[in-house]
CSV table of C-alpha atoms in Angstrom, one decimal:
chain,number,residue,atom,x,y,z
A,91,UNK,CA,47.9,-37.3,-22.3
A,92,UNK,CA,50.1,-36.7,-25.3
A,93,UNK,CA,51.2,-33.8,-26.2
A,94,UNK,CA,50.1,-31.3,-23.2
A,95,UNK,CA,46.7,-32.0,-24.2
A,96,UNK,CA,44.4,-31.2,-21.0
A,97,UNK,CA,40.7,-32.8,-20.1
A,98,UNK,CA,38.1,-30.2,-19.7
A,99,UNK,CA,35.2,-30.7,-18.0
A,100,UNK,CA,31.8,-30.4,-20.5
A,101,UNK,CA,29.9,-27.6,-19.4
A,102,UNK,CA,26.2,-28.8,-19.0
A,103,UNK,CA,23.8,-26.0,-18.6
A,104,UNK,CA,21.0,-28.1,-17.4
A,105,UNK,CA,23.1,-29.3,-14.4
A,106,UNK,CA,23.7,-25.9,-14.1
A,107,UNK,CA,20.3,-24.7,-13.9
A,108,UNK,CA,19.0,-27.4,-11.6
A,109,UNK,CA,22.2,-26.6,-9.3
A,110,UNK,CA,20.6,-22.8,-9.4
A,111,UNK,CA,17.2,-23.9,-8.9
A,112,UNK,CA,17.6,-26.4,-5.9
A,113,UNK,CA,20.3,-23.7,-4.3
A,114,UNK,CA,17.7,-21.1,-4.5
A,115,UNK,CA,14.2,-23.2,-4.2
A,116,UNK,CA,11.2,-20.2,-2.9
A,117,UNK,CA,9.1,-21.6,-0.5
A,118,UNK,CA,6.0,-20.8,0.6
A,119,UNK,CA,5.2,-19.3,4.3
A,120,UNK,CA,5.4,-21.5,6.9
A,121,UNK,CA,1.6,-20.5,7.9
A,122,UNK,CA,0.3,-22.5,4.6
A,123,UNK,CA,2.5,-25.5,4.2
A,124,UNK,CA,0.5,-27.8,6.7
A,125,UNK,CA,-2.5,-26.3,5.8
A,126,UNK,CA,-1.6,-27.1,2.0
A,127,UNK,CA,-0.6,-30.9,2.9
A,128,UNK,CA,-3.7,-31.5,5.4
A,129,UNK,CA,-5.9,-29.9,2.2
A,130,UNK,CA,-4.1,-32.8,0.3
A,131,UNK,CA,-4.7,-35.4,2.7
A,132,UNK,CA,-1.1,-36.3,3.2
A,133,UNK,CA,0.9,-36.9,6.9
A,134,UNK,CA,4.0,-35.1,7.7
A,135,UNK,CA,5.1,-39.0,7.6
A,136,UNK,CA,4.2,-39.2,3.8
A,137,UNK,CA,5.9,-36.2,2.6
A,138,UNK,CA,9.2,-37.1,5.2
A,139,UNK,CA,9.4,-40.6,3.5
A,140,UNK,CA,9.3,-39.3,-0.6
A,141,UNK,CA,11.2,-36.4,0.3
A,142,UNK,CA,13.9,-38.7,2.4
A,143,UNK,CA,14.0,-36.7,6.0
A,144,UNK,CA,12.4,-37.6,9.2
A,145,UNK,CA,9.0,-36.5,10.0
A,146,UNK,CA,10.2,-34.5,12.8
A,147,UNK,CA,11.9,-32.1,10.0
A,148,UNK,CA,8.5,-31.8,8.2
A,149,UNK,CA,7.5,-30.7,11.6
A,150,UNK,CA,9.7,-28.0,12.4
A,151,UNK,CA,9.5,-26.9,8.4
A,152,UNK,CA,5.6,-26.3,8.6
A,153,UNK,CA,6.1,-24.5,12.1
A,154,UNK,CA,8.8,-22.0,10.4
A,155,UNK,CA,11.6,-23.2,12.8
A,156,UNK,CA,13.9,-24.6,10.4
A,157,UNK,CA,13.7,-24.4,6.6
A,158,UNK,CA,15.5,-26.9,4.5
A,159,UNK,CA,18.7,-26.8,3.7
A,160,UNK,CA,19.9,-26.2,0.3
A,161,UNK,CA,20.0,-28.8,-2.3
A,162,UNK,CA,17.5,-31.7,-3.9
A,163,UNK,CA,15.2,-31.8,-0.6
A,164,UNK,CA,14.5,-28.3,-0.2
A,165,UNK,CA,13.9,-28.6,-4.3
A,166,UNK,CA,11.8,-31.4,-3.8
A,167,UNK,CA,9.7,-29.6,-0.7
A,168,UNK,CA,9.3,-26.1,-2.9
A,169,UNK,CA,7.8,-28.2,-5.6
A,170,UNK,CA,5.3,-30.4,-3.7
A,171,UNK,CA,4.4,-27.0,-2.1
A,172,UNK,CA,4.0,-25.4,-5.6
A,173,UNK,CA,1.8,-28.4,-6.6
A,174,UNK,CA,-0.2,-28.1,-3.5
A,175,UNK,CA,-0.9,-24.7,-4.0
A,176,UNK,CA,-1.8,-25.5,-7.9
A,177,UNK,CA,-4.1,-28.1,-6.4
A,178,UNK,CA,-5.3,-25.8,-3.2
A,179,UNK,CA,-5.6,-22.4,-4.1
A,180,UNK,CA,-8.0,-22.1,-1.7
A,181,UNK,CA,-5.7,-22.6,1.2
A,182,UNK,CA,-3.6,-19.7,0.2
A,183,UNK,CA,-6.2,-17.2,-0.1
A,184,UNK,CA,-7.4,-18.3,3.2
A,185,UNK,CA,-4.0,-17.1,4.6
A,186,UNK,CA,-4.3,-13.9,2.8
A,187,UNK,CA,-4.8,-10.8,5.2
């Protein structure tokens, strides 16, 4: 560029925030995710095909031997579980001590 000029990068604080949100996406116990999908009549197949994993991951997520990895598919898991619950509050206070 002329004159020294440098190119800076817009900041865009919705990118940032969705960065944040996927890095850090809660999930629910382990215990009430295939409790909350059965409730919703889906298959582990189902939720592995929108969310873009093999169904053997759903697995392994709902038994609490592997939780997703950081990034747009454990964002995409947390919220269908949020929805779920929304949808199924009866499954959670099932699992409730």
């Amino acid at each position: 560029m002329a004159g020294g000029e440098e190119v800076t990068a817009v900041h865009d604080p919705v990118a940032s925030i969705e960065a944040l949100l996927s890095t850090h996406a809660p999930l629910l116990p382990a215990s009430v995710r295939g409790p909350l999908r059965r409730a919703a009549g889906l298959t582990q197949r189902q939720v592995a095909r929108e969310i873009g994993v093999q169904p053997l991951a759903v697995k392994r997520w709902e038994a609490g031997s592997v939780e997703p990895r950081p990034g747009e598919r454990r964002t995409a898991y947390s919220r269908l579980l949020q929805g779920l619950a929304h949808r199924h509050p009866e499954v959670l206070s099932m699992s409730e001590p």
